[in-house]
Short mmCIF file of C-alpha atoms in Angstrom, two decimals:
data_model
loop_
_atom_site.label_atom_id
_atom_site.label_comp_id
_atom_site.label_asym_id
_atom_site.label_seq_id
_atom_site.Cartn_x
_atom_site.Cartn_y
_atom_site.Cartn_z
CA MET A 1 -19.15 78.97 -39.50
CA THR A 2 -18.63 81.15 -42.58
CA LEU A 3 -22.21 82.12 -43.36
CA SER A 4 -21.65 85.86 -43.05
CA GLU A 5 -19.88 88.07 -45.55
CA ARG A 6 -18.18 89.87 -42.68
CA TRP A 7 -17.77 88.93 -39.03
CA LEU A 8 -17.24 91.68 -36.46
CA THR A 9 -15.18 91.14 -33.31
CA VAL A 10 -15.79 92.90 -30.00
CA PRO A 11 -13.07 95.50 -30.83
CA ASP A 12 -14.74 96.05 -34.24
CA LEU A 13 -18.09 96.63 -32.49
CA VAL A 14 -16.50 98.99 -29.95
CA ASP A 15 -15.22 101.13 -32.84
CA LEU A 16 -18.36 100.87 -34.95
CA LEU A 17 -20.88 101.52 -32.17
CA GLY A 18 -18.71 103.94 -30.19
CA VAL A 19 -19.26 102.09 -26.92
CA SER A 20 -17.09 100.29 -24.35
CA PRO A 21 -16.32 96.56 -24.51
CA GLY A 22 -18.51 96.15 -21.41
CA ARG A 23 -21.44 97.74 -23.25
CA VAL A 24 -20.91 95.38 -26.20
CA HIS A 25 -21.09 92.41 -23.82
CA ARG A 26 -24.28 93.84 -22.27
CA LEU A 27 -25.76 94.01 -25.78
CA PHE A 28 -24.93 90.30 -26.07
CA GLU A 29 -26.52 89.53 -22.68
CA GLN A 30 -29.65 91.51 -23.61
CA ARG A 31 -29.89 89.69 -26.95
CA THR A 32 -29.72 93.02 -28.78
CA LEU A 33 -26.77 91.47 -30.66
CA LEU A 34 -25.71 87.85 -30.61
CA PRO A 35 -22.21 86.52 -31.16
CA ALA A 36 -21.06 83.13 -32.33
CA ARG A 37 -17.66 81.59 -31.79
CA VAL A 38 -15.78 81.72 -35.07
CA GLY A 39 -12.19 80.53 -34.92
CA GLY A 40 -12.42 80.60 -31.13
CA VAL A 41 -13.31 84.32 -31.11
CA LEU A 42 -16.70 85.89 -30.38
CA ARG A 43 -17.93 87.48 -33.60
CA VAL A 44 -21.17 89.05 -34.77
CA PRO A 45 -22.36 88.88 -38.39
CA SER A 46 -22.31 92.33 -39.98
CA GLU A 47 -25.85 91.59 -41.21
CA PHE A 48 -27.05 92.05 -37.61
CA LEU A 49 -26.29 95.79 -37.90
CA ASP A 50 -28.06 98.47 -39.91
CA GLU A 51 -26.38 101.82 -40.47
CA GLY A 52 -23.99 101.22 -37.57
CA GLU A 53 -26.66 100.18 -35.06
CA PRO A 54 -28.08 96.81 -34.01
CA LEU A 55 -31.05 95.87 -36.20
CA PRO A 56 -34.05 96.71 -33.95
CA GLU A 57 -36.10 93.68 -35.07
CA LEU A 58 -33.31 91.28 -34.13
CA ARG A 59 -33.72 91.23 -30.34
CA GLY A 60 -37.23 89.79 -30.18
CA THR A 61 -36.40 87.10 -32.70
CA LEU A 62 -33.24 86.12 -30.81
CA MET A 63 -35.25 85.92 -27.59
CA VAL A 64 -37.79 83.59 -29.24
CA LEU A 65 -34.96 81.33 -30.41
CA SER A 66 -33.38 81.34 -26.95
CA ASP A 67 -36.74 80.51 -25.36
CA ASN A 68 -36.98 77.54 -27.75
CA GLY A 69 -33.65 76.19 -26.51
CA PHE A 70 -31.33 77.39 -29.27
CA THR A 71 -27.72 77.98 -28.24
CA ASP A 72 -26.17 81.26 -29.34
CA ASP A 73 -24.26 79.51 -32.14
CA GLU A 74 -27.42 77.69 -33.30
CA ALA A 75 -29.43 80.92 -33.27
CA VAL A 76 -26.81 82.81 -35.30
CA ARG A 77 -26.61 79.94 -37.80
CA TRP A 78 -30.42 79.82 -38.14
CA MET A 79 -30.57 83.57 -38.71
CA LEU A 80 -28.02 83.33 -41.55
CA GLU A 81 -29.05 80.13 -43.34
CA VAL A 82 -31.88 79.98 -45.87
CA GLU A 83 -35.04 78.83 -44.10
CA ASP A 84 -37.31 76.92 -46.50
CA ALA A 85 -40.50 78.25 -44.88
CA ILE A 86 -39.33 81.82 -45.54
CA GLY A 87 -37.59 81.29 -48.86
CA ASP A 88 -34.64 83.37 -47.67
CA SER A 89 -32.47 83.70 -44.59
CA PRO A 90 -34.33 84.98 -41.52
CA ILE A 91 -31.95 87.96 -41.23
CA ASN A 92 -32.69 88.99 -44.83
CA ALA A 93 -36.41 88.61 -44.15
CA LEU A 94 -36.12 90.78 -41.02
CA ARG A 95 -34.22 93.40 -42.99
CA ALA A 96 -37.04 93.32 -45.58
CA GLY A 97 -39.68 94.08 -42.93
CA ARG A 98 -41.01 90.53 -42.50
CA LYS A 99 -40.61 90.45 -38.69
CA ALA A 100 -43.96 88.79 -37.89
CA GLU A 101 -43.35 85.97 -40.37
CA VAL A 102 -39.82 85.32 -39.08
CA ARG A 103 -40.95 85.26 -35.44
CA ARG A 104 -43.91 83.01 -36.21
CA ILE A 105 -41.59 80.48 -37.82
CA ALA A 106 -39.02 80.85 -35.02
CA GLN A 107 -41.76 80.12 -32.46
CA SER A 108 -42.68 76.91 -34.30
CA LEU A 109 -39.13 75.52 -34.07
CA LEU A 110 -38.33 73.04 -31.34
#
């Protein structure tokens, strides 16, 4: 999976967020951030962060995808790939303030 310009490892996130590795894993469990396995290592797309913090709109969207049966890897891929119904990647749409549209489309996926 090479859809992100930059993938962040747990140690990268520890440095960037100024938290412990345990806290990073709690962010994963809470769906505040979501990793994918890239090269056998858990990594988070840098696009999931904004000014050194998890993008606030991300969590609800990731929860919708999880509720619809998406695996973590599938959810990360969906967030990064261009979605025809949006005309852009869902993460770019979230970053542009189109949260309701992204979540509506995510809810329609099965």
